[in-house]
PDB file of C-alpha atoms in Angstrom:
ATOM      1  CA  UNK T   1      -6.681  -7.540  23.050  1.00 34.00           C
ATOM      2  CA  UNK T   2      -3.622  -5.343  21.982  1.00 38.00           C
ATOM      3  CA  UNK T   3      -2.258  -5.831  18.600  1.00 41.00           C
ATOM      4  CA  UNK T   4       1.408  -4.405  19.017  1.00 42.00           C
ATOM      5  CA  UNK T   5       2.833  -6.202  15.970  1.00 47.00           C
ATOM      6  CA  UNK T   6       2.270  -8.650  13.206  1.00 51.00           C
ATOM      7  CA  UNK T   7      -1.005 -10.758  13.311  1.00 49.00           C
ATOM      8  CA  UNK T   8      -0.374 -14.257  15.032  1.00 50.00           C
ATOM      9  CA  UNK T   9       0.319 -17.059  12.368  1.00 54.00           C
ATOM     10  CA  UNK T  10      -2.447 -18.898  13.802  1.00 58.00           C
ATOM     11  CA  UNK T  11      -5.020 -15.908  13.370  1.00 53.00           C
ATOM     12  CA  UNK T  12      -8.138 -17.146  11.059  1.00 59.00           C
ATOM     13  CA  UNK T  13      -9.882 -13.872   9.890  1.00 56.00           C
ATOM     14  CA  UNK T  14     -12.485 -15.880   8.159  1.00 57.00           C
ATOM     15  CA  UNK T  15     -13.661 -17.300  11.504  1.00 58.00           C
ATOM     16  CA  UNK T  16     -12.679 -14.627  13.864  1.00 56.00           C
ATOM     17  CA  UNK T  17     -15.179 -12.766  15.816  1.00 57.00           C
ATOM     18  CA  UNK T  18     -15.794  -9.460  14.379  1.00 58.00           C
ATOM     19  CA  UNK T  19     -14.645  -7.691  17.877  1.00 59.00           C
ATOM     20  CA  UNK T  20     -15.274  -3.683  17.397  1.00 64.00           C
ATOM     21  CA  UNK T  21     -11.722  -3.234  19.312  1.00 65.00           C
ATOM     22  CA  UNK T  22      -9.916  -5.197  17.285  1.00 63.00           C
ATOM     23  CA  UNK T  23     -11.347  -3.516  14.317  1.00 63.00           C
ATOM     24  CA  UNK T  24     -10.533  -0.093  15.810  1.00 68.00           C
ATOM     25  CA  UNK T  25      -6.527  -1.137  16.515  1.00 70.00           C
ATOM     26  CA  UNK T  26      -6.375  -2.178  13.033  1.00 73.00           C
ATOM     27  CA  UNK T  27      -7.444   0.826  11.667  1.00 78.00           C
ATOM     28  CA  UNK T  28      -5.481   2.759  13.788  1.00 79.00           C
ATOM     29  CA  UNK T  29      -2.382   0.765  12.653  1.00 84.00           C
ATOM     30  CA  UNK T  30      -3.506   1.681   8.919  1.00 85.00           C
ATOM     31  CA  UNK T  31      -3.675   5.415   9.580  1.00 86.00           C
ATOM     32  CA  UNK T  32      -0.553   5.437  11.552  1.00 89.00           C
ATOM     33  CA  UNK T  33       1.077   3.600   8.338  1.00 89.00           C
ATOM     34  CA  UNK T  34      -0.447   6.256   5.832  1.00 92.00           C
ATOM     35  CA  UNK T  35       0.609   9.040   8.134  1.00 93.00           C
ATOM     36  CA  UNK T  36       4.187   7.788   8.180  1.00 95.00           C
ATOM     37  CA  UNK T  37       4.351   7.178   4.578  1.00 96.00           C
ATOM     38  CA  UNK T  38       3.272  10.413   3.814  1.00 96.00           C
ATOM     39  CA  UNK T  39       5.461  11.952   6.096  1.00 95.00           C
ATOM     40  CA  UNK T  40       8.508  10.392   4.583  1.00 96.00           C
ATOM     41  CA  UNK T  41       7.355  11.240   1.242  1.00 97.00           C
ATOM     42  CA  UNK T  42       7.415  15.173   2.304  1.00 96.00           C
ATOM     43  CA  UNK T  43      11.097  14.744   3.457  1.00 96.00           C
ATOM     44  CA  UNK T  44      12.318  12.655   0.448  1.00 97.00           C
ATOM     45  CA  UNK T  45      11.499  12.530  -3.155  1.00 97.00           C
ATOM     46  CA  UNK T  46       9.528   9.322  -3.921  1.00 97.00           C
ATOM     47  CA  UNK T  47      11.465   8.580  -6.865  1.00 97.00           C
ATOM     48  CA  UNK T  48      14.485   8.352  -4.106  1.00 97.00           C
ATOM     49  CA  UNK T  49      12.545   6.145  -1.935  1.00 97.00           C
ATOM     50  CA  UNK T  50      13.002   2.281  -1.385  1.00 97.00           C
ATOM     51  CA  UNK T  51       9.874   0.645   0.617  1.00 96.00           C
ATOM     52  CA  UNK T  52      11.474  -2.547   1.087  1.00 96.00           C
ATOM     53  CA  UNK T  53      14.659  -4.501   0.251  1.00 96.00           C
ATOM     54  CA  UNK T  54      12.797  -6.036  -2.442  1.00 97.00           C
ATOM     55  CA  UNK T  55      11.501  -3.129  -4.223  1.00 97.00           C
ATOM     56  CA  UNK T  56      13.419  -4.265  -7.407  1.00 98.00           C
ATOM     57  CA  UNK T  57      11.964  -7.573  -7.384  1.00 97.00           C
ATOM     58  CA  UNK T  58       8.459  -6.421  -6.845  1.00 98.00           C
ATOM     59  CA  UNK T  59       8.625  -3.932  -9.425  1.00 98.00           C
ATOM     60  CA  UNK T  60       9.779  -6.174 -11.917  1.00 98.00           C
ATOM     61  CA  UNK T  61       7.271  -8.781 -10.649  1.00 98.00           C
ATOM     62  CA  UNK T  62       4.514  -6.198 -10.966  1.00 98.00           C
ATOM     63  CA  UNK T  63       5.633  -5.223 -14.714  1.00 98.00           C
ATOM     64  CA  UNK T  64       5.405  -9.166 -15.726  1.00 98.00           C
ATOM     65  CA  UNK T  65       2.296 -10.187 -13.744  1.00 97.00           C
ATOM     66  CA  UNK T  66       0.350  -6.835 -14.605  1.00 97.00           C
ATOM     67  CA  UNK T  67       1.879  -5.706 -18.088  1.00 97.00           C
ATOM     68  CA  UNK T  68      -1.280  -2.977 -18.604  1.00 95.00           C
ATOM     69  CA  UNK T  69      -0.657  -1.530 -15.086  1.00 96.00           C
ATOM     70  CA  UNK T  70      -0.076   2.093 -15.547  1.00 97.00           C
ATOM     71  CA  UNK T  71       1.073   3.947 -12.126  1.00 97.00           C
ATOM     72  CA  UNK T  72      -0.067   7.184 -13.413  1.00 97.00           C
ATOM     73  CA  UNK T  73      -3.836   5.989 -13.882  1.00 97.00           C
ATOM     74  CA  UNK T  74      -6.532   5.934 -11.310  1.00 97.00           C
ATOM     75  CA  UNK T  75      -7.055   2.426  -9.658  1.00 97.00           C
ATOM     76  CA  UNK T  76     -10.420   1.172 -10.357  1.00 94.00           C
ATOM     77  CA  UNK T  77     -11.273  -0.463  -7.010  1.00 94.00           C
ATOM     78  CA  UNK T  78     -14.051  -2.602  -8.510  1.00 95.00           C
ATOM     79  CA  UNK T  79     -11.664  -4.084 -11.242  1.00 94.00           C
ATOM     80  CA  UNK T  80      -9.227  -4.705  -8.429  1.00 94.00           C
ATOM     81  CA  UNK T  81     -11.464  -6.069  -6.301  1.00 93.00           C
ATOM     82  CA  UNK T  82     -13.255  -8.245  -8.817  1.00 95.00           C
ATOM     83  CA  UNK T  83     -13.025 -12.299  -8.334  1.00 96.00           C
ATOM     84  CA  UNK T  84     -10.585 -12.251 -11.295  1.00 95.00           C
ATOM     85  CA  UNK T  85      -8.668  -9.216  -9.846  1.00 95.00           C
ATOM     86  CA  UNK T  86      -8.768 -10.686  -6.190  1.00 95.00           C
ATOM     87  CA  UNK T  87      -7.057 -14.016  -8.077  1.00 96.00           C
ATOM     88  CA  UNK T  88      -4.523 -12.397 -10.052  1.00 96.00           C
ATOM     89  CA  UNK T  89      -3.100 -10.139  -7.095  1.00 96.00           C
ATOM     90  CA  UNK T  90      -3.643 -13.146  -4.449  1.00 96.00           C
ATOM     91  CA  UNK T  91      -1.072 -14.917  -6.772  1.00 96.00           C
ATOM     92  CA  UNK T  92       1.105 -11.992  -6.836  1.00 97.00           C
ATOM     93  CA  UNK T  93       1.312 -11.500  -3.118  1.00 96.00           C
ATOM     94  CA  UNK T  94       1.620 -15.049  -2.320  1.00 96.00           C
ATOM     95  CA  UNK T  95       5.275 -14.771  -3.586  1.00 96.00           C
ATOM     96  CA  UNK T  96       6.003 -12.433  -0.816  1.00 96.00           C
ATOM     97  CA  UNK T  97       4.599 -14.511   2.086  1.00 95.00           C
ATOM     98  CA  UNK T  98       7.904 -15.550   3.433  1.00 94.00           C
ATOM     99  CA  UNK T  99       9.844 -12.804   2.785  1.00 95.00           C
ATOM    100  CA  UNK T 100       7.955  -9.283   3.357  1.00 94.00           C
ATOM    101  CA  UNK T 101       6.750  -8.716   6.737  1.00 90.00           C
ATOM    102  CA  UNK T 102       2.875  -8.038   7.146  1.00 89.00           C
ATOM    103  CA  UNK T 103       2.760  -8.473   3.208  1.00 92.00           C
ATOM    104  CA  UNK T 104      -1.108  -9.222   3.815  1.00 91.00           C
ATOM    105  CA  UNK T 105      -1.620  -6.547   6.647  1.00 89.00           C
ATOM    106  CA  UNK T 106      -4.595  -4.003   5.760  1.00 90.00           C
ATOM    107  CA  UNK T 107      -3.310  -0.730   4.619  1.00 92.00           C
ATOM    108  CA  UNK T 108      -4.610   2.365   2.959  1.00 95.00           C
ATOM    109  CA  UNK T 109      -3.879   3.113  -0.568  1.00 96.00           C
ATOM    110  CA  UNK T 110      -4.565   6.327  -2.733  1.00 97.00           C
ATOM    111  CA  UNK T 111      -6.606   5.508  -5.915  1.00 97.00           C
ATOM    112  CA  UNK T 112      -4.199   7.875  -8.050  1.00 97.00           C
ATOM    113  CA  UNK T 113      -0.578   9.317  -7.374  1.00 97.00           C
ATOM    114  CA  UNK T 114      -1.980  12.861  -7.935  1.00 97.00           C
ATOM    115  CA  UNK T 115      -4.372  12.842  -4.526  1.00 95.00           C
ATOM    116  CA  UNK T 116      -3.625  13.082  -1.116  1.00 95.00           C
ATOM    117  CA  UNK T 117      -5.380  10.921   1.299  1.00 94.00           C
ATOM    118  CA  UNK T 118      -8.855  11.974   1.608  1.00 93.00           C
ATOM    119  CA  UNK T 119     -12.024   9.850   2.300  1.00 90.00           C
ATOM    120  CA  UNK T 120     -13.076   9.512  -1.686  1.00 94.00           C
ATOM    121  CA  UNK T 121      -9.359   9.140  -2.765  1.00 95.00           C
ATOM    122  CA  UNK T 122      -8.648   5.821  -1.034  1.00 95.00           C
ATOM    123  CA  UNK T 123      -8.942   2.367  -0.808  1.00 94.00           C
ATOM    124  CA  UNK T 124      -8.179  -0.281   1.767  1.00 93.00           C
ATOM    125  CA  UNK T 125      -5.848  -2.940   0.534  1.00 94.00           C
ATOM    126  CA  UNK T 126      -3.237  -5.456   1.416  1.00 94.00           C
ATOM    127  CA  UNK T 127       0.038  -4.102   2.156  1.00 95.00           C
ATOM    128  CA  UNK T 128       1.943  -5.742  -0.920  1.00 96.00           C
ATOM    129  CA  UNK T 129      -0.459  -3.957  -3.314  1.00 97.00           C
ATOM    130  CA  UNK T 130       0.463  -0.742  -1.367  1.00 97.00           C
ATOM    131  CA  UNK T 131       4.255  -1.631  -1.799  1.00 97.00           C
ATOM    132  CA  UNK T 132       3.642  -3.024  -5.607  1.00 98.00           C
ATOM    133  CA  UNK T 133       1.557   0.319  -6.549  1.00 98.00           C
ATOM    134  CA  UNK T 134       3.631   2.887  -4.725  1.00 98.00           C
ATOM    135  CA  UNK T 135       6.971   1.472  -5.870  1.00 98.00           C
ATOM    136  CA  UNK T 136       5.710   1.755  -9.308  1.00 98.00           C
ATOM    137  CA  UNK T 137       4.424   5.314  -8.740  1.00 98.00           C
ATOM    138  CA  UNK T 138       7.816   6.340  -7.023  1.00 98.00           C
ATOM    139  CA  UNK T 139       9.766   4.817  -9.681  1.00 98.00           C
ATOM    140  CA  UNK T 140       8.019   6.726 -12.195  1.00 98.00           C
ATOM    141  CA  UNK T 141       8.555   9.975 -10.331  1.00 98.00           C
ATOM    142  CA  UNK T 142       4.507  10.385  -9.615  1.00 98.00           C
ATOM    143  CA  UNK T 143       5.037  11.094  -6.004  1.00 98.00           C
ATOM    144  CA  UNK T 144       7.821  13.728  -6.191  1.00 98.00           C
ATOM    145  CA  UNK T 145       5.091  16.412  -6.066  1.00 98.00           C
ATOM    146  CA  UNK T 146       4.829  15.693  -2.397  1.00 97.00           C
ATOM    147  CA  UNK T 147       7.973  16.632  -1.629  1.00 97.00           C
ATOM    148  CA  UNK T 148       8.075  19.467  -3.616  1.00 96.00           C
ATOM    149  CA  UNK T 149       4.778  20.844  -2.183  1.00 95.00           C
ATOM    150  CA  UNK T 150       6.047  20.199   1.400  1.00 95.00           C
ATOM    151  CA  UNK T 151       9.468  22.035   0.835  1.00 93.00           C
ATOM    152  CA  UNK T 152       7.823  25.081  -0.800  1.00 93.00           C
ATOM    153  CA  UNK T 153       5.331  25.176   2.387  1.00 90.00           C
ATOM    154  CA  UNK T 154       8.199  24.842   4.558  1.00 84.00           C
ATOM    155  CA  UNK T 155      10.075  27.617   2.888  1.00 78.00           C
ATOM    156  CA  UNK T 156       7.154  30.110   3.053  1.00 74.00           C
ATOM    157  CA  UNK T 157       7.069  29.980   6.593  1.00 66.00           C
TER     158      UNK T 157
END
């Protein structure tokens, strides 16, 4: 079974068999997404980047629903994925169900803007959480260091 696009609308993840090939394909897609995003951040300052056509709405919605969210802080996975955290994020994400493609597709997120993608500095989240967090980080200029580092490395070659 090849997954070459969005998950079919009638796909029921709660009752699906846990096929190893499907898991591998989801993992490959998630890694491709992180590699693409990291490459873009190396070519464009995060503060100048738009991730979706709804960035302004997502950012304002994040500030309204999560007023204490600080994009500079390291994300506490257990807090985000607690019962209360999941419910808050589910409510937030569902506002984009019909707007943002693959809004709930599994994606890899760095736990802090100061980290690169590494085993102990990443978590697996739905795409809307990734968008919300990374849009906030980009607006705060917290990902600009990636561009600066890439440009310095390019210049030293």
